[in-house]
Short mmCIF file of C-alpha atoms in Angstrom, two decimals:
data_model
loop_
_atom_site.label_atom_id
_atom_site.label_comp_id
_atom_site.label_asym_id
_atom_site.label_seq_id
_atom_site.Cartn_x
_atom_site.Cartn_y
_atom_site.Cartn_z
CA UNK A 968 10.27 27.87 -47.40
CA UNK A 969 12.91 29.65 -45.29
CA UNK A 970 13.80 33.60 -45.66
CA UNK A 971 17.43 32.86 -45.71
CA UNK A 972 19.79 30.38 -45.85
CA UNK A 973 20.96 28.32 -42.92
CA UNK A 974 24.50 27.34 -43.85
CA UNK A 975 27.52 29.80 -43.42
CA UNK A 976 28.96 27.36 -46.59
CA UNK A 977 26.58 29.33 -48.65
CA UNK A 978 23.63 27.60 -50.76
CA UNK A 979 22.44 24.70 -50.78
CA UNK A 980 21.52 22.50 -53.69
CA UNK A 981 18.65 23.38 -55.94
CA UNK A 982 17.79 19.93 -55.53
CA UNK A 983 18.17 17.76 -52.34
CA UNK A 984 21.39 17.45 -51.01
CA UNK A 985 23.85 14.08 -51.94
CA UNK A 986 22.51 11.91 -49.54
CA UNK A 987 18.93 13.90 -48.52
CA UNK A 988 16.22 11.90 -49.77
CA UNK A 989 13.31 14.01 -51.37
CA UNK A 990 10.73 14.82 -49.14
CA UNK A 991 6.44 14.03 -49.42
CA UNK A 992 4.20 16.88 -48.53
CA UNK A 993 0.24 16.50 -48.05
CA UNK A 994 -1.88 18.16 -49.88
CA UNK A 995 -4.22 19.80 -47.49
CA UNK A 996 -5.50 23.06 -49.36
CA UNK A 997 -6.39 22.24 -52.34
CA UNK A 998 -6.79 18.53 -50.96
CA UNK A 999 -4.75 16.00 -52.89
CA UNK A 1000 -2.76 12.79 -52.27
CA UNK A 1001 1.23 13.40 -50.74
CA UNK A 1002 3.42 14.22 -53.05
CA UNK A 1003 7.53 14.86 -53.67
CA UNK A 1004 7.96 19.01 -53.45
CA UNK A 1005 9.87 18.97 -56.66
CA UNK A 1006 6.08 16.88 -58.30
CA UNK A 1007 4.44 19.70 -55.79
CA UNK A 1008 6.36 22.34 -57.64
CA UNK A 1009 4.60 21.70 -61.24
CA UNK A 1010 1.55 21.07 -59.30
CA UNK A 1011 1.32 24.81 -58.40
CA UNK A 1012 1.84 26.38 -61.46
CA UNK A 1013 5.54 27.70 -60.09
CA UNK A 1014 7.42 27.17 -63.55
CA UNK A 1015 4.55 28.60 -65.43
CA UNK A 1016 5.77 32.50 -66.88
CA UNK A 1017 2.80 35.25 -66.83
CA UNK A 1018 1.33 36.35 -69.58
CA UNK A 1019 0.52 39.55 -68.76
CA UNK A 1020 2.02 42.81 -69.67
CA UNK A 1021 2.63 44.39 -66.09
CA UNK A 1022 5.51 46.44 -65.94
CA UNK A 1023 6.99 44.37 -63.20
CA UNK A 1024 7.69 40.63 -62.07
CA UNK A 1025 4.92 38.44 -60.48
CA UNK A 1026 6.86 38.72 -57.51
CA UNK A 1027 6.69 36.08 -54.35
CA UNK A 1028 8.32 36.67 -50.98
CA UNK A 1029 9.26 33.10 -49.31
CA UNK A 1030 9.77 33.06 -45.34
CA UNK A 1031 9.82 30.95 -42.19
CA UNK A 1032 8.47 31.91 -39.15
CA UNK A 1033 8.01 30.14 -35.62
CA UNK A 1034 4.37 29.86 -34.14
CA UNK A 1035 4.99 33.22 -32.15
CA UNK A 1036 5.86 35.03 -35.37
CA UNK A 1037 10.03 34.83 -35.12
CA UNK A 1038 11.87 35.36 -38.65
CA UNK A 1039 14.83 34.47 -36.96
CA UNK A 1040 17.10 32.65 -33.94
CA UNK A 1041 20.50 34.39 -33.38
CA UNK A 1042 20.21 36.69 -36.44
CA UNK A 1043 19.86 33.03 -38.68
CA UNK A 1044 16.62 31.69 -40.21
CA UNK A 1045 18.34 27.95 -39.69
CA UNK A 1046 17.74 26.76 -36.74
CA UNK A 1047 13.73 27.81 -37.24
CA UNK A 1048 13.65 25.62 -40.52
CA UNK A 1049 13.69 21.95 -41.69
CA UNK A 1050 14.69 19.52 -44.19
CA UNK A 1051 11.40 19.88 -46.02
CA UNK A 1052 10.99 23.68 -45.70
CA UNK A 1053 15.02 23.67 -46.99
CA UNK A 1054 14.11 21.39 -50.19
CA UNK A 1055 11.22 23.76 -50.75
CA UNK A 1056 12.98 26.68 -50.63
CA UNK A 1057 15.28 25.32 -53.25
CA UNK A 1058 12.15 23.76 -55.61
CA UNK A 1059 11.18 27.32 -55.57
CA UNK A 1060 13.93 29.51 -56.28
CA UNK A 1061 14.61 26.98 -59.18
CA UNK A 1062 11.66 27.50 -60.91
CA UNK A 1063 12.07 31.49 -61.02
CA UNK A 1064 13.25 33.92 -63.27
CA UNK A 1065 15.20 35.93 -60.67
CA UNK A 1066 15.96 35.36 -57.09
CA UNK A 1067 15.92 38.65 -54.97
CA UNK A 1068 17.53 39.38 -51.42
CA UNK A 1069 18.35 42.52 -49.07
CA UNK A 1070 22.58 42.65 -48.61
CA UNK A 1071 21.87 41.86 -45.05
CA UNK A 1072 20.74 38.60 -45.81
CA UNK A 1073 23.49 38.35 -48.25
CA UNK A 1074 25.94 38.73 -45.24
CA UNK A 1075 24.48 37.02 -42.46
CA UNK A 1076 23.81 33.84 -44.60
CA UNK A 1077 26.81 33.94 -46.77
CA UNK A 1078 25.07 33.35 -50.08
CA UNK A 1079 26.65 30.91 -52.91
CA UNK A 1080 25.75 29.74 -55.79
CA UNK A 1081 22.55 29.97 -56.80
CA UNK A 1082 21.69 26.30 -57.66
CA UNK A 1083 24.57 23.59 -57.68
CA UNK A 1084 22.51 20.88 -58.82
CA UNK A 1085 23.10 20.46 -62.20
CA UNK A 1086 20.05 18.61 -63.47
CA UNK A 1087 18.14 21.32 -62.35
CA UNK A 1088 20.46 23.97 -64.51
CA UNK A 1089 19.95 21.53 -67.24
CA UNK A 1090 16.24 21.23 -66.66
CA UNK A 1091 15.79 25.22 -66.70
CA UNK A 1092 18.01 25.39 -70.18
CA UNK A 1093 15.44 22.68 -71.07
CA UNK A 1094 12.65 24.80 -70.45
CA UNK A 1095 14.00 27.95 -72.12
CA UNK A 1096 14.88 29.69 -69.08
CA UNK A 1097 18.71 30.66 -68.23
CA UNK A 1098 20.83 28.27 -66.09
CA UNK A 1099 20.50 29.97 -63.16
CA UNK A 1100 17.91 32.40 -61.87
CA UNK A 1101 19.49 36.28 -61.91
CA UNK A 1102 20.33 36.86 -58.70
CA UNK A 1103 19.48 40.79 -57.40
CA UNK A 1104 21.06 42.08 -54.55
CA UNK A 1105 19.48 45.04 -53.06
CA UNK A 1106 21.89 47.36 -50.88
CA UNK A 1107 22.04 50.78 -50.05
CA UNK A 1108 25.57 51.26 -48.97
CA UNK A 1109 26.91 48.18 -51.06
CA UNK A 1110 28.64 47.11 -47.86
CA UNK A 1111 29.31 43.45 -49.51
CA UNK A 1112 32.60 42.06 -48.49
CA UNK A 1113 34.13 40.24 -51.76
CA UNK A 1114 34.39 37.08 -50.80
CA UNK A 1115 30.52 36.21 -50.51
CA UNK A 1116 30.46 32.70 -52.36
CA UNK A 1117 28.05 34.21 -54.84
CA UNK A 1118 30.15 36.68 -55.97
CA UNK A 1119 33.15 34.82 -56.39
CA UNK A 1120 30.61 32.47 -58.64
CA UNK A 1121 31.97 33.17 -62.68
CA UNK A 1122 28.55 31.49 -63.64
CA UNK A 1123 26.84 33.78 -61.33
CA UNK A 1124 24.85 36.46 -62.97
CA UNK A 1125 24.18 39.14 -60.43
CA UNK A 1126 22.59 42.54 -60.45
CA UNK A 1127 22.98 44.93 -57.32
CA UNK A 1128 19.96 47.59 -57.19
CA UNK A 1129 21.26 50.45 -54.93
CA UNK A 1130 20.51 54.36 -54.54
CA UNK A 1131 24.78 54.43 -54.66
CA UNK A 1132 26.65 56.00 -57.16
CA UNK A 1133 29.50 53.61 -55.86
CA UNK A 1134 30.11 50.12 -57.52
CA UNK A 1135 31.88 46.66 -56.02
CA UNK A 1136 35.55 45.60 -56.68
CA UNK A 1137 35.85 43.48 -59.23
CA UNK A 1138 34.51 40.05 -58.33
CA UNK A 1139 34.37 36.69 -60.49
CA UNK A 1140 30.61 37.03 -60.98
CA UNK A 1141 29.06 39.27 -63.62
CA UNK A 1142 28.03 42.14 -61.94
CA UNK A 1143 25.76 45.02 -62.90
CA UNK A 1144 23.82 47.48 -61.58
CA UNK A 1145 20.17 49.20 -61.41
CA UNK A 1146 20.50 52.80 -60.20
CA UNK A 1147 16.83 54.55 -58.95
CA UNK A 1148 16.48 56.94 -56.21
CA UNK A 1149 13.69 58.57 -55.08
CA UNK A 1150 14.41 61.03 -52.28
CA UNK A 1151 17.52 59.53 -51.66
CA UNK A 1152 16.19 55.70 -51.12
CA UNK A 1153 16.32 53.51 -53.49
CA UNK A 1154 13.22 53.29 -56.00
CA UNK A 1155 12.10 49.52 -55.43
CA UNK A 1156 9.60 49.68 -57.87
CA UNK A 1157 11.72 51.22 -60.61
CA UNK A 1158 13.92 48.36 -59.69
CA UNK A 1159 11.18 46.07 -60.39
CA UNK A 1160 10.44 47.58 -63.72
CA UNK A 1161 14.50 47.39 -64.92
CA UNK A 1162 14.62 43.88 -63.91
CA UNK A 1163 11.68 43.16 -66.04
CA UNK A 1164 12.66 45.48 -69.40
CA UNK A 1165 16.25 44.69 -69.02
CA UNK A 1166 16.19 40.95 -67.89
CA UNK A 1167 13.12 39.87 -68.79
CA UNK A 1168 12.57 38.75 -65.51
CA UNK A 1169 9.01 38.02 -65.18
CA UNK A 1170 8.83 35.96 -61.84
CA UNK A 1171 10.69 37.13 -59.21
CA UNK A 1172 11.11 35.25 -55.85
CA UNK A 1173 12.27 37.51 -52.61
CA UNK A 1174 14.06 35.71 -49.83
CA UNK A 1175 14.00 38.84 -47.34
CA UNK A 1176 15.29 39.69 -45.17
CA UNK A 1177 12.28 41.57 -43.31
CA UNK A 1178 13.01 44.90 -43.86
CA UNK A 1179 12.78 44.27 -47.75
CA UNK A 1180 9.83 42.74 -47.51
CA UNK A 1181 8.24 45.11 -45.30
CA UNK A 1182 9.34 47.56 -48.32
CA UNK A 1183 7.92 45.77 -51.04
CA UNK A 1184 4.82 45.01 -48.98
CA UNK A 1185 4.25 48.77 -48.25
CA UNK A 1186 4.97 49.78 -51.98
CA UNK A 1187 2.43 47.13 -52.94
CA UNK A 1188 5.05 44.90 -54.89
CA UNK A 1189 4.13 41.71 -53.64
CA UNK A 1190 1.99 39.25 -54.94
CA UNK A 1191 2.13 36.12 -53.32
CA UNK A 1192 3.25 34.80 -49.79
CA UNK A 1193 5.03 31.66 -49.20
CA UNK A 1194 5.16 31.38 -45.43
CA UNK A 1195 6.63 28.15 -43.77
CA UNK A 1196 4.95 27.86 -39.94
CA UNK A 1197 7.99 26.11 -37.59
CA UNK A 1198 6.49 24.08 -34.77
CA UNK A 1199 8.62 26.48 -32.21
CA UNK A 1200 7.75 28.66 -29.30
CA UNK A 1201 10.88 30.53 -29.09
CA UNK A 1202 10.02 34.23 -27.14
CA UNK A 1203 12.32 36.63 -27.12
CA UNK A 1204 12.21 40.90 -26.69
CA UNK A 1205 13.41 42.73 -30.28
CA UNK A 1206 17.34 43.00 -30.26
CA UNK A 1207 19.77 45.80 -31.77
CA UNK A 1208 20.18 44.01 -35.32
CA UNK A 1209 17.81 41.50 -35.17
CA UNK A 1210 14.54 41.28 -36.85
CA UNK A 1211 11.92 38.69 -35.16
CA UNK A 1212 9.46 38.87 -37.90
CA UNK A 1213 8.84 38.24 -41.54
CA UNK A 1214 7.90 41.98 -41.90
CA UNK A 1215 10.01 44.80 -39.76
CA UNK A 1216 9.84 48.13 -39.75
CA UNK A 1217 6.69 50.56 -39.42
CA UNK A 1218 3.56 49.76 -39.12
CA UNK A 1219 1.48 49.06 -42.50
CA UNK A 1220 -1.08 51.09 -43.04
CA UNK A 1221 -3.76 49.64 -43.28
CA UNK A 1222 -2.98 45.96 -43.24
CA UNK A 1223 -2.44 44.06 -46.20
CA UNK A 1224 -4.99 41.37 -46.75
CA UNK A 1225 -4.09 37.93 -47.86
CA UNK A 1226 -5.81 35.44 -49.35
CA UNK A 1227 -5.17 31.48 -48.35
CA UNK A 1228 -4.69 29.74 -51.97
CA UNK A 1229 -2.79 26.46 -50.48
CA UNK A 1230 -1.71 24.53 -47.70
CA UNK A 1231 0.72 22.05 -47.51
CA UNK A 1232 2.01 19.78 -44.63
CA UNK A 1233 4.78 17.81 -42.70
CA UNK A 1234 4.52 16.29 -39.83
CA UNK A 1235 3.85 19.14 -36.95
CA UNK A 1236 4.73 21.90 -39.84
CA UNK A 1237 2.76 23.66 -42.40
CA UNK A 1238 3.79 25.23 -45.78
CA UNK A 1239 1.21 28.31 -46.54
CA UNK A 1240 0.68 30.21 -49.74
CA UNK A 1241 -1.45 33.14 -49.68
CA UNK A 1242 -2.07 35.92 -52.74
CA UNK A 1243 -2.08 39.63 -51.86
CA UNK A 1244 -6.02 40.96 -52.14
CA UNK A 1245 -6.01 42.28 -55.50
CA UNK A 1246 -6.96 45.68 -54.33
CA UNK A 1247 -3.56 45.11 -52.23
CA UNK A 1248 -1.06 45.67 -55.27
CA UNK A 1249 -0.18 47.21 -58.28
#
């Protein structure tokens, strides 16, 4: 379940990769026998839409972190993640409504497509849902250079939320925009509410990076936690650019409690899901 993406080619498959056979998780939490992630998938609920009448998404932040709590190696969530914890992260963002990521993320990882697997596209028009999950890029500064594979993606449907009054060159994706400030930042949770009146996006999966998440997390606009725990000691002091954990920035205050709803494993790794306490978010 990795933050970002690992290859500077841009996405992945949706799917497994030509050649990548599917991989078999065990059921620890709930117990249950091993099963293929994309079976695992429909097990959890994941392509179930809510039925409430929240303002917002049911929104899920996916990460990877090593035992000692790094987010990343060399500014890159890749070499921290695995061939399981890659076809997971794709199971995932297939079976959402709209896939959300910080423009740092965007640039490091050189986003593309959002899923290339086209049984998957045809199994989300099968299910009612669009092709491809909207993909929402949030940026401040809209400091993306044009030739991210994403937006030079005509099926891509992209919206950039940003506190800017400035827009992108035109790109071969569609592009538009959500515009909330609030002292100058960007409004994340009037974001949240566009994305569901406008899009009808009602799950919403956010692939970092950390400082987003530690800004949804402090606004109380997370649900859920997917959290993929690497079998890696890696060390390392904070560096100028470089985020070591799933959350950075301040401090939260207090804590947000989680609550352990599932466990899933591979070999030496383990694939974690936790809800936010209720009391937690909004």
């Amino acid at each position: 379940m990795s933050a970002e993406q690992p290859s500077a080619e841009g996405a992945q498959p949706a799917s497994a990769p030509a050649g990548d056979a599917a991989q078999r998780l065990e059921r620890v939490f709930p117990p249950g026998p091993p099963a293929p992630i994309a079976e695992l998938v429909h097990w959890m609920g994941l392509w179930e839409r809510p039925g409430d009448e929240r303002p917002r998404p049911h929104v899920m932040l996916n990460m990877v972190s090593t035992l000692d709590g790094r987010a990343t190696l060399a500014g890159h969530s890749g070499p921290i993640s695995s061939r399981a914890d890659q076809q997971l992260f794709h199971a995932l963002r297939a079976a959402v409504d709209g896939v959300m990521v910080g423009a740092g993320t965007i640039r490091a990882e050189r986003y593309g497509r959002m899923i290339r697997d086209g049984a998957v596209r045809e199994e989300r028009l099968a299910r009612g849902m669009t092709e491809e999950p909207l993909a929402c890029i949030v940026s401040g500064r809209l400091e993306l250079p044009d030739d991210i594979g994403l937006l030079q993606t005509e099926a891509a449907r992209v919206v950039v939320a940003t506190s800017s009054q400035a827009s992108l060159p035109p790109v071969a994706a569609e592009v538009s925009y959500l515009r909330g400030s609030r002292e100058g930042q960007l409004d994340l949770s009037v974001a949240l509410a566009e994305l569901r009146s406008r899009h009808d996006v009602r799950t919403l999966l956010c692939e970092g990076g950390p400082h987003l998440a530690r800004e949804l997390m402090g606004e109380s606009l997370i649900d859920e936690l997917f959290l993929s725990l690497s079998p890696l000691l890696a060390g390392g002091e904070p560096m100028a650019g470089e985020a070591l954990r799933i959350l950075a920035g301040a401090e939260l205050e207090p804590p947000a409690r989680m609550e352990l709803t599932g466990v899933l494993r591979e070999s030496s790794w383990l694939f974690l899901r936790y809800s936010v306490a209720a009391d937690d978010r909004v």
